[in-house]
Coordinates of C-alpha atoms in Angstrom, one line a residue:
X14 CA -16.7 -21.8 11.3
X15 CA -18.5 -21.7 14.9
X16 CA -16.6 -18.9 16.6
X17 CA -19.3 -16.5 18.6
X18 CA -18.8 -13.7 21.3
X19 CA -20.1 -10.5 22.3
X20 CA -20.1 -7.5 20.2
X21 CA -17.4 -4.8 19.8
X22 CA -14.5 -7.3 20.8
X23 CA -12.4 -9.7 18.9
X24 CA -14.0 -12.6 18.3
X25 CA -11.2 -15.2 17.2
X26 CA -7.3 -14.5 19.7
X27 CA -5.1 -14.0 16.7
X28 CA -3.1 -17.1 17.5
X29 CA -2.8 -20.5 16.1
X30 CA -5.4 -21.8 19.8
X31 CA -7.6 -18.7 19.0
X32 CA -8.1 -19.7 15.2
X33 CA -8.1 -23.6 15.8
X34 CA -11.3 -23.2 18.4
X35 CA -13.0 -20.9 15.7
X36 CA -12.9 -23.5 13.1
X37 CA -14.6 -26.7 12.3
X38 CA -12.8 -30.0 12.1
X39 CA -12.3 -29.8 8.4
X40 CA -11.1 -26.5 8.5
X41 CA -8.7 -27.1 11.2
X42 CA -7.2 -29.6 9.2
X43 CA -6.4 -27.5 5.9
X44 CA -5.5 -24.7 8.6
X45 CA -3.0 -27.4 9.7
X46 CA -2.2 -28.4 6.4
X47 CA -1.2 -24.7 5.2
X48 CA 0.6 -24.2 8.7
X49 CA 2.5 -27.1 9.3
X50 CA 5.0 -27.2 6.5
X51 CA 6.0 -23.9 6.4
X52 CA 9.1 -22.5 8.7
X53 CA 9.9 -18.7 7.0
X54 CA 8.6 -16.7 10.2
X55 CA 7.5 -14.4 7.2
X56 CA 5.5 -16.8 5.2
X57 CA 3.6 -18.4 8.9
X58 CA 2.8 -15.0 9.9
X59 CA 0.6 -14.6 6.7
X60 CA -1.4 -18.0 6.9
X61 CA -2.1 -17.3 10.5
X62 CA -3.0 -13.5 9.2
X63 CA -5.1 -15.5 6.5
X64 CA -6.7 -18.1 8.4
X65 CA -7.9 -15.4 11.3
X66 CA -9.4 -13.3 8.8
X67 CA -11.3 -16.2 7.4
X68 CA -12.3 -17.0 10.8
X69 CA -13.2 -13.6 12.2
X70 CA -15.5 -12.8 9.0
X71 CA -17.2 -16.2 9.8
X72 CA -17.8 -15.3 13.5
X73 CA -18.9 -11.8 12.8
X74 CA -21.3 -13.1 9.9
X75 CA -23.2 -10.4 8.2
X76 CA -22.5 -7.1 10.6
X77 CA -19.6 -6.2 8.0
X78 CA -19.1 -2.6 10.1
X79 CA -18.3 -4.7 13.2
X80 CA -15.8 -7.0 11.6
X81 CA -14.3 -3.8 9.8
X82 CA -14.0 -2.1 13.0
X83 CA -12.6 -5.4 15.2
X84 CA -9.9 -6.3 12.0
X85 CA -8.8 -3.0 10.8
X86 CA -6.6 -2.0 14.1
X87 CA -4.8 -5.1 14.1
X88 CA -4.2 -4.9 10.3
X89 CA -2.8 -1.1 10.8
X90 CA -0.6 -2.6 13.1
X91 CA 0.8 -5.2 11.5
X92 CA 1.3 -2.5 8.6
X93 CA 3.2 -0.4 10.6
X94 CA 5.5 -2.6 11.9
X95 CA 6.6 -4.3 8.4
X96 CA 7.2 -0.4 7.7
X97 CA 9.3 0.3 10.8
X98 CA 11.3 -3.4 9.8
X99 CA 12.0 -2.6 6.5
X100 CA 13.1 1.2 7.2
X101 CA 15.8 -0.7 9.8

């Protein structure tokens, strides 16, 4: 993975662009390969969750506090809205 920025921001957009530029060519194509076949909203939404993960631990390489601090908001997030969905 060859994703880079500065410090204290996200370093891989969580989208499906975002993720792609992070990755190298043969992990774009597995990232493809997981992607492509699947339709459930539910089930995409979790390899694009799993593939930015993969990529933002790559790009933040060994400051593990910094890639703690960038992922855990966006993980609460997520969180709390699959709460709020399922109490509806």
């Amino acid at each position: 993975m060859t994703a880079t920025a500065e410090t204290g921001t996200l370093r891989v957009p969580r989208s499906i662009n975002g993720i792609e530029q992070a990755l190298t060519y043969e992990e774009r194509a597995r990232f493809y390969g997981e992607l492509g076949p699947v339709e459930d909203p539910v089930e995409r939404e979790a390899v694009i969750g799993t593939w930015w993960l993969r990529a933002m631990s790559a790009a933040y390489g060994s400051d593990r506090a910094g890639f703690r601090a960038a992922v855990a908001p966006v993980l609460v997030a997520g969180r709390s809205e699959r709460a709020g969905a399922a109490a509806a």
